[in-house]
Every structure is written in structure tokens, then in C-alpha cells.
Amino acid sequence: MLNIVIFGGPGSGKGTQSVLIAEKFGLEHLSTGDLLRAEMAAGSELGKVVQSFIAQGNLVPDKWILNILSKTIDHIKDKKGVIFDGFPRTIAQAEALDEILSKRNQKLLLLLDLQVPDEVLQERMLFRSKTSGRTDDNPETIKKRIDVYHQLTAPVIEYYKNKGLYQAIKGNGSVEKIFAEISSCISAHQ
Ligand code: UDP
Ligand code: MG
């Protein structure tokens, strides 16, 4: 199976690139952020629990993320693997992902880290805020999300470096150019 994590700060282009990767390689695009927003839009119990974390730019606690992920992962059919977008976001989640995959006799192929400077992340999210309708795309929450990324999520990089699964991708450029680099990287690891 072709299981890949796409990683990077908020606004680094994970979602955009995931759609392209999923299409080209026949993968399921599993975005925990999208799943959470769907729960909020549906007004479910889980949606109600997570909404204040998201609105404040904090991480949703691991147990809720793992709950939503395990609900979804076993329903995936006829795909060559999964592109995990926005997950894992903590070391504990990275450990949980190992367990989830090994229980299914699978493993991770690689983690692609979209490297984008903080100022660019900020600019992109402010631009996106004009049309995204997302409660967390406002200046204060954007800053918080970048801080949270550095504090809690960036340490995940070391975890995957130690496993030899880490691959840096320069995430500052055109969508097409970045996708071309990602594609050749995935093909080389297949
Ligand atoms: N979030 C989370 N865990 C996840 C995915 C999303 O806690 O696995 C929350 C978190 O509050 C984050 C928000 O949802 O700031 C938006 O995440 P998403 O990945 O959709 O957006 P990005 O930060 O990549 O723009
Ligand atoms: Mg996203």
C-alpha cells in the first residue's frame, strides 16, 4: 500500500497537493481537518466538542482525532493507499498511526514536509480568509496556529527522520512545480 503523510505548517499547501497526489496515485485523501469541519457542519456531538479548539487555533485532543480517524479508515475501499493530510500533528498521534497501520499489516512509505516560511504561511492564510469562510482564518488565530505548529507539531519531523521516512519539499513556488517534485519523490520510493 502507498501510505503517505503530507506535513507542513498551516497554509503550507497540504490540502491542495493532497488532491493532486490522490488523483495521480489512486489514493484516498484523508484530511482530519476536513473531517472535523464536516462534523461541525453536521452539528454532531463530536462537532460540538471540537469547535472551540479549532476556533482558538488549538489542537483537538488526540483522543478525538483518533476516534474520527478510526471511524473513517476502515471504510476505505478500492484505493492504492492513503494520503494523510493534517495528521499526525503530535508525537502521540505519530505513534498511534504506526499502530493503526501495523494492525492492518501496513506501513508508511514516507512523510513529505512542505517547507514554507512563516511569513508566507501568514500571507496565504490571510488571503484565503477572504473566501474560506473558516472561523480560524483570522489574524489572531492564524498566529496561534503557527505557534502551535512550531511547539507541538514540528517535533514530529524528528520522529520520522529517525525512521528514515522524512523527505523535505520546498513548498514555496507554483502548485505545478511543487507537485512535480512531490510526484517524482513518490515515484522514486514506490
Ligand atoms: N485540527 C486538529 N487536528 C487535526 C486536524 C485539524 O486539531 O488532525 C484542528 C486544529 O485546530 C487546526 C484546524 O483543525 O488548527 C484546521 O486544521 P487543517 O489541517 O484543516 O488546516 P491547516 O492548519 O492545514 O490550514
Ligand atoms: Mg488543510
GROMACS .gro file of C-alpha atoms and ligand atoms in nm:
model
  216
    1MET     CA    1   0.000   0.000   0.000
    2LEU     CA    2   0.106   0.351  -0.075
    3ASN     CA    3   0.058   0.530   0.257
    4ILE     CA    4   0.197   0.880   0.269
    5VAL     CA    5   0.182   1.167   0.518
    6ILE     CA    6   0.178   1.521   0.386
    7PHE     CA    7   0.312   1.750   0.652
    8GLY     CA    8   0.378   2.122   0.700
    9GLY     CA    9   0.257   2.434   0.874
   10PRO     CA   10  -0.098   2.567   0.845
   11GLY     CA   11  -0.144   2.705   0.495
   12SER     CA   12   0.157   2.517   0.357
   13GLY     CA   13  -0.046   2.365   0.074
   14LYS     CA   14  -0.113   2.019   0.218
   15GLY     CA   15  -0.475   2.012   0.108
   16THR     CA   16  -0.406   2.142  -0.244
   17GLN     CA   17  -0.124   1.896  -0.306
   18SER     CA   18  -0.315   1.606  -0.147
   19VAL     CA   19  -0.595   1.636  -0.401
   20LEU     CA   20  -0.343   1.612  -0.685
   21ILE     CA   21  -0.150   1.326  -0.524
   22ALA     CA   22  -0.470   1.129  -0.452
   23GLU     CA   23  -0.578   1.159  -0.813
   24LYS     CA   24  -0.246   1.071  -0.971
   25PHE     CA   25  -0.159   0.776  -0.746
   26GLY     CA   26  -0.511   0.644  -0.677
   27LEU     CA   27  -0.504   0.722  -0.306
   28GLU     CA   28  -0.773   0.810  -0.055
   29HIS     CA   29  -0.732   1.171   0.063
   30LEU     CA   30  -0.783   1.162   0.438
   31SER     CA   31  -0.786   1.515   0.582
   32THR     CA   32  -0.862   1.519   0.953
   33GLY     CA   33  -0.930   1.894   0.927
   34ASP     CA   34  -1.193   1.834   0.658
   35LEU     CA   35  -1.347   1.553   0.865
   36LEU     CA   36  -1.366   1.783   1.167
   37ARG     CA   37  -1.525   2.063   0.963
   38ALA     CA   38  -1.782   1.815   0.829
   39GLU     CA   39  -1.869   1.712   1.186
   40MET     CA   40  -1.910   2.078   1.283
   41ALA     CA   41  -2.128   2.150   0.977
   42ALA     CA   42  -2.346   1.850   1.061
   43GLY     CA   43  -2.380   1.973   1.420
   44SER     CA   44  -2.281   1.631   1.560
   45GLU     CA   45  -2.174   1.575   1.920
   46LEU     CA   46  -1.812   1.546   1.807
   47GLY     CA   47  -1.853   1.863   1.602
   48LYS     CA   48  -1.969   2.049   1.911
   49VAL     CA   49  -1.680   1.917   2.119
   50VAL     CA   50  -1.412   2.020   1.870
   51GLN     CA   51  -1.536   2.359   1.757
   52SER     CA   52  -1.388   2.571   2.034
   53PHE     CA   53  -1.045   2.410   1.996
   54ILE     CA   54  -1.046   2.488   1.625
   55ALA     CA   55  -1.182   2.841   1.662
   56GLN     CA   56  -0.899   2.919   1.905
   57GLY     CA   57  -0.629   2.765   1.690
   58ASN     CA   58  -0.556   2.488   1.939
   59LEU     CA   59  -0.515   2.123   1.852
   60VAL     CA   60  -0.813   1.899   1.902
   61PRO     CA   61  -0.708   1.646   2.171
   62ASP     CA   62  -0.556   1.324   2.035
   63LYS     CA   63  -0.841   1.100   2.151
   64TRP     CA   64  -1.097   1.282   1.934
   65ILE     CA   65  -0.868   1.282   1.633
   66LEU     CA   66  -0.801   0.909   1.670
   67ASN     CA   67  -1.173   0.850   1.715
   68ILE     CA   68  -1.261   1.025   1.389
   69LEU     CA   69  -0.970   0.864   1.206
   70SER     CA   70  -1.055   0.509   1.308
   71LYS     CA   71  -1.419   0.568   1.214
   72THR     CA   72  -1.305   0.658   0.863
   73ILE     CA   73  -1.009   0.439   0.781
   74ASP     CA   74  -1.189   0.105   0.769
   75HIS     CA   75  -1.440   0.233   0.514
   76ILE     CA   76  -1.175   0.300   0.253
   77LYS     CA   77  -1.217   0.071  -0.047
   78ASP     CA   78  -1.052   0.019  -0.383
   79LYS     CA   79  -0.763   0.256  -0.318
   80LYS     CA   80  -0.390   0.202  -0.351
   81GLY     CA   81  -0.328   0.367  -0.014
   82VAL     CA   82  -0.395   0.680   0.188
   83ILE     CA   83  -0.259   1.032   0.179
   84PHE     CA   84  -0.283   1.157   0.538
   85ASP     CA   85  -0.332   1.535   0.533
   86GLY     CA   86  -0.300   1.726   0.860
   87PHE     CA   87  -0.234   1.413   1.064
   88PRO     CA   88  -0.024   1.324   1.264
   89ARG     CA   89   0.009   1.659   1.441
   90THR     CA   90   0.171   1.536   1.762
   91ILE     CA   91   0.425   1.269   1.855
   92ALA     CA   92   0.148   1.071   2.026
   93GLN     CA   93  -0.052   1.077   1.702
   94ALA     CA   94   0.254   0.961   1.507
   95GLU     CA   95   0.290   0.665   1.743
   96ALA     CA   96  -0.082   0.594   1.708
   97LEU     CA   97  -0.052   0.598   1.330
   98ASP     CA   98   0.224   0.335   1.348
   99GLU     CA   99  -0.008   0.117   1.550
  100ILE     CA  100  -0.307   0.176   1.320
  101LEU     CA  101  -0.103   0.076   1.017
  102SER     CA  102   0.077  -0.219   1.172
  103LYS     CA  103  -0.255  -0.364   1.294
  104ARG     CA  104  -0.355  -0.367   0.929
  105ASN     CA  105  -0.021  -0.513   0.819
  106GLN     CA  106   0.068  -0.189   0.650
  107LYS     CA  107   0.335   0.073   0.685
  108LEU     CA  108   0.415   0.426   0.588
  109LEU     CA  109   0.608   0.490   0.267
  110LEU     CA  110   0.721   0.842   0.351
  111LEU     CA  111   0.643   1.179   0.505
  112LEU     CA  112   0.659   1.479   0.274
  113ASP     CA  113   0.731   1.801   0.461
  114LEU     CA  114   0.619   2.112   0.273
  115GLN     CA  115   0.863   2.377   0.389
  116VAL     CA  116   0.722   2.728   0.377
  117PRO     CA  117   0.844   3.032   0.577
  118ASP     CA  118   0.608   3.158   0.850
  119GLU     CA  119   0.555   3.496   0.679
  120VAL     CA  120   0.436   3.319   0.365
  121LEU     CA  121   0.203   3.094   0.565
  122GLN     CA  122   0.055   3.402   0.728
  123GLU     CA  123   0.008   3.582   0.395
  124ARG     CA  124  -0.153   3.280   0.231
  125MET     CA  125  -0.399   3.226   0.515
  126LEU     CA  126  -0.494   3.593   0.528
  127PHE     CA  127  -0.559   3.579   0.154
  128ARG     CA  128  -0.758   3.256   0.192
  129SER     CA  129  -0.964   3.412   0.473
  130LYS     CA  130  -1.143   3.631   0.219
  131THR     CA  131  -1.317   3.329   0.070
  132SER     CA  132  -1.265   3.029   0.300
  133GLY     CA  133  -1.540   3.112   0.548
  134ARG     CA  134  -1.328   2.936   0.810
  135THR     CA  135  -1.357   3.070   1.165
  136ASP     CA  136  -0.987   3.002   1.220
  137ASP     CA  137  -0.865   3.209   0.922
  138ASN     CA  138  -0.835   3.539   1.109
  139PRO     CA  139  -0.513   3.722   1.206
  140GLU     CA  140  -0.513   3.629   1.574
  141THR     CA  141  -0.595   3.261   1.523
  142ILE     CA  142  -0.354   3.233   1.230
  143LYS     CA  143  -0.071   3.347   1.456
  144LYS     CA  144  -0.178   3.097   1.721
  145ARG     CA  145  -0.189   2.812   1.470
  146ILE     CA  146   0.164   2.887   1.354
  147ASP     CA  147   0.283   2.894   1.718
  148VAL     CA  148   0.107   2.565   1.791
  149TYR     CA  149   0.263   2.416   1.479
  150HIS     CA  150   0.615   2.500   1.600
  151GLN     CA  151   0.552   2.392   1.957
  152LEU     CA  152   0.360   2.066   1.915
  153THR     CA  153   0.367   1.957   1.553
  154ALA     CA  154   0.719   2.033   1.425
  155PRO     CA  155   0.874   1.781   1.673
  156VAL     CA  156   0.706   1.510   1.464
  157ILE     CA  157   0.973   1.579   1.197
  158GLU     CA  158   1.246   1.428   1.415
  159TYR     CA  159   1.032   1.119   1.476
  160TYR     CA  160   1.016   1.043   1.105
  161LYS     CA  161   1.376   1.143   1.039
  162ASN     CA  162   1.476   0.875   1.288
  163LYS     CA  163   1.272   0.621   1.093
  164GLY     CA  164   1.428   0.725   0.762
  165LEU     CA  165   1.091   0.826   0.620
  166TYR     CA  166   1.141   1.202   0.610
  167GLN     CA  167   1.152   1.396   0.285
  168ALA     CA  168   1.169   1.776   0.269
  169ILE     CA  169   0.993   1.953  -0.018
  170LYS     CA  170   1.035   2.322  -0.092
  171GLY     CA  171   0.675   2.439  -0.058
  172ASN     CA  172   0.724   2.794  -0.178
  173GLY     CA  173   0.654   2.816  -0.553
  174SER     CA  174   0.389   2.727  -0.806
  175VAL     CA  175   0.144   2.446  -0.732
  176GLU     CA  176   0.256   2.266  -1.050
  177LYS     CA  177   0.625   2.284  -0.969
  178ILE     CA  178   0.576   2.160  -0.615
  179PHE     CA  179   0.352   1.880  -0.739
  180ALA     CA  180   0.613   1.775  -0.993
  181GLU     CA  181   0.873   1.748  -0.717
  182ILE     CA  182   0.634   1.551  -0.496
  183SER     CA  183   0.542   1.317  -0.782
  184SER     CA  184   0.899   1.227  -0.865
  185CYS     CA  185   0.972   1.178  -0.497
  186ILE     CA  186   0.680   0.936  -0.455
  187SER     CA  187   0.767   0.752  -0.777
  188ALA     CA  188   1.126   0.709  -0.660
  189HIS     CA  189   1.006   0.550  -0.335
  190GLN     CA  190   0.741   0.322  -0.486
  191UDP     N1  191  -0.715   2.004   1.368
  191UDP     C1  192  -0.660   1.926   1.467
  191UDP     N2  193  -0.612   1.804   1.436
  191UDP     C2  194  -0.615   1.753   1.310
  191UDP     C3  195  -0.670   1.834   1.207
  191UDP     C4  196  -0.719   1.958   1.239
  191UDP     O1  197  -0.655   1.965   1.584
  191UDP     O2  198  -0.571   1.638   1.289
  191UDP     C5  199  -0.774   2.134   1.402
  191UDP     C6  200  -0.676   2.237   1.453
  191UDP     O3  201  -0.747   2.322   1.540
  191UDP     C7  202  -0.636   2.311   1.327
  191UDP     C8  203  -0.768   2.314   1.250
  191UDP     O4  204  -0.832   2.190   1.285
  191UDP     O5  205  -0.587   2.439   1.352
  191UDP     C9  206  -0.756   2.323   1.098
  191UDP     O6  207  -0.676   2.217   1.052
  191UDP     P1  208  -0.649   2.193   0.895
  191UDP     O7  209  -0.550   2.082   0.885
  191UDP     O8  210  -0.776   2.177   0.825
  191UDP     O9  211  -0.592   2.330   0.845
  191UDP     P2  212  -0.448   2.385   0.821
  191UDP    O10  213  -0.395   2.416   0.956
  191UDP    O11  214  -0.371   2.280   0.747
  191UDP    O12  215  -0.473   2.506   0.737
  192MG      MG  216  -0.559   2.187   0.515
   0.00000   0.00000   0.00000
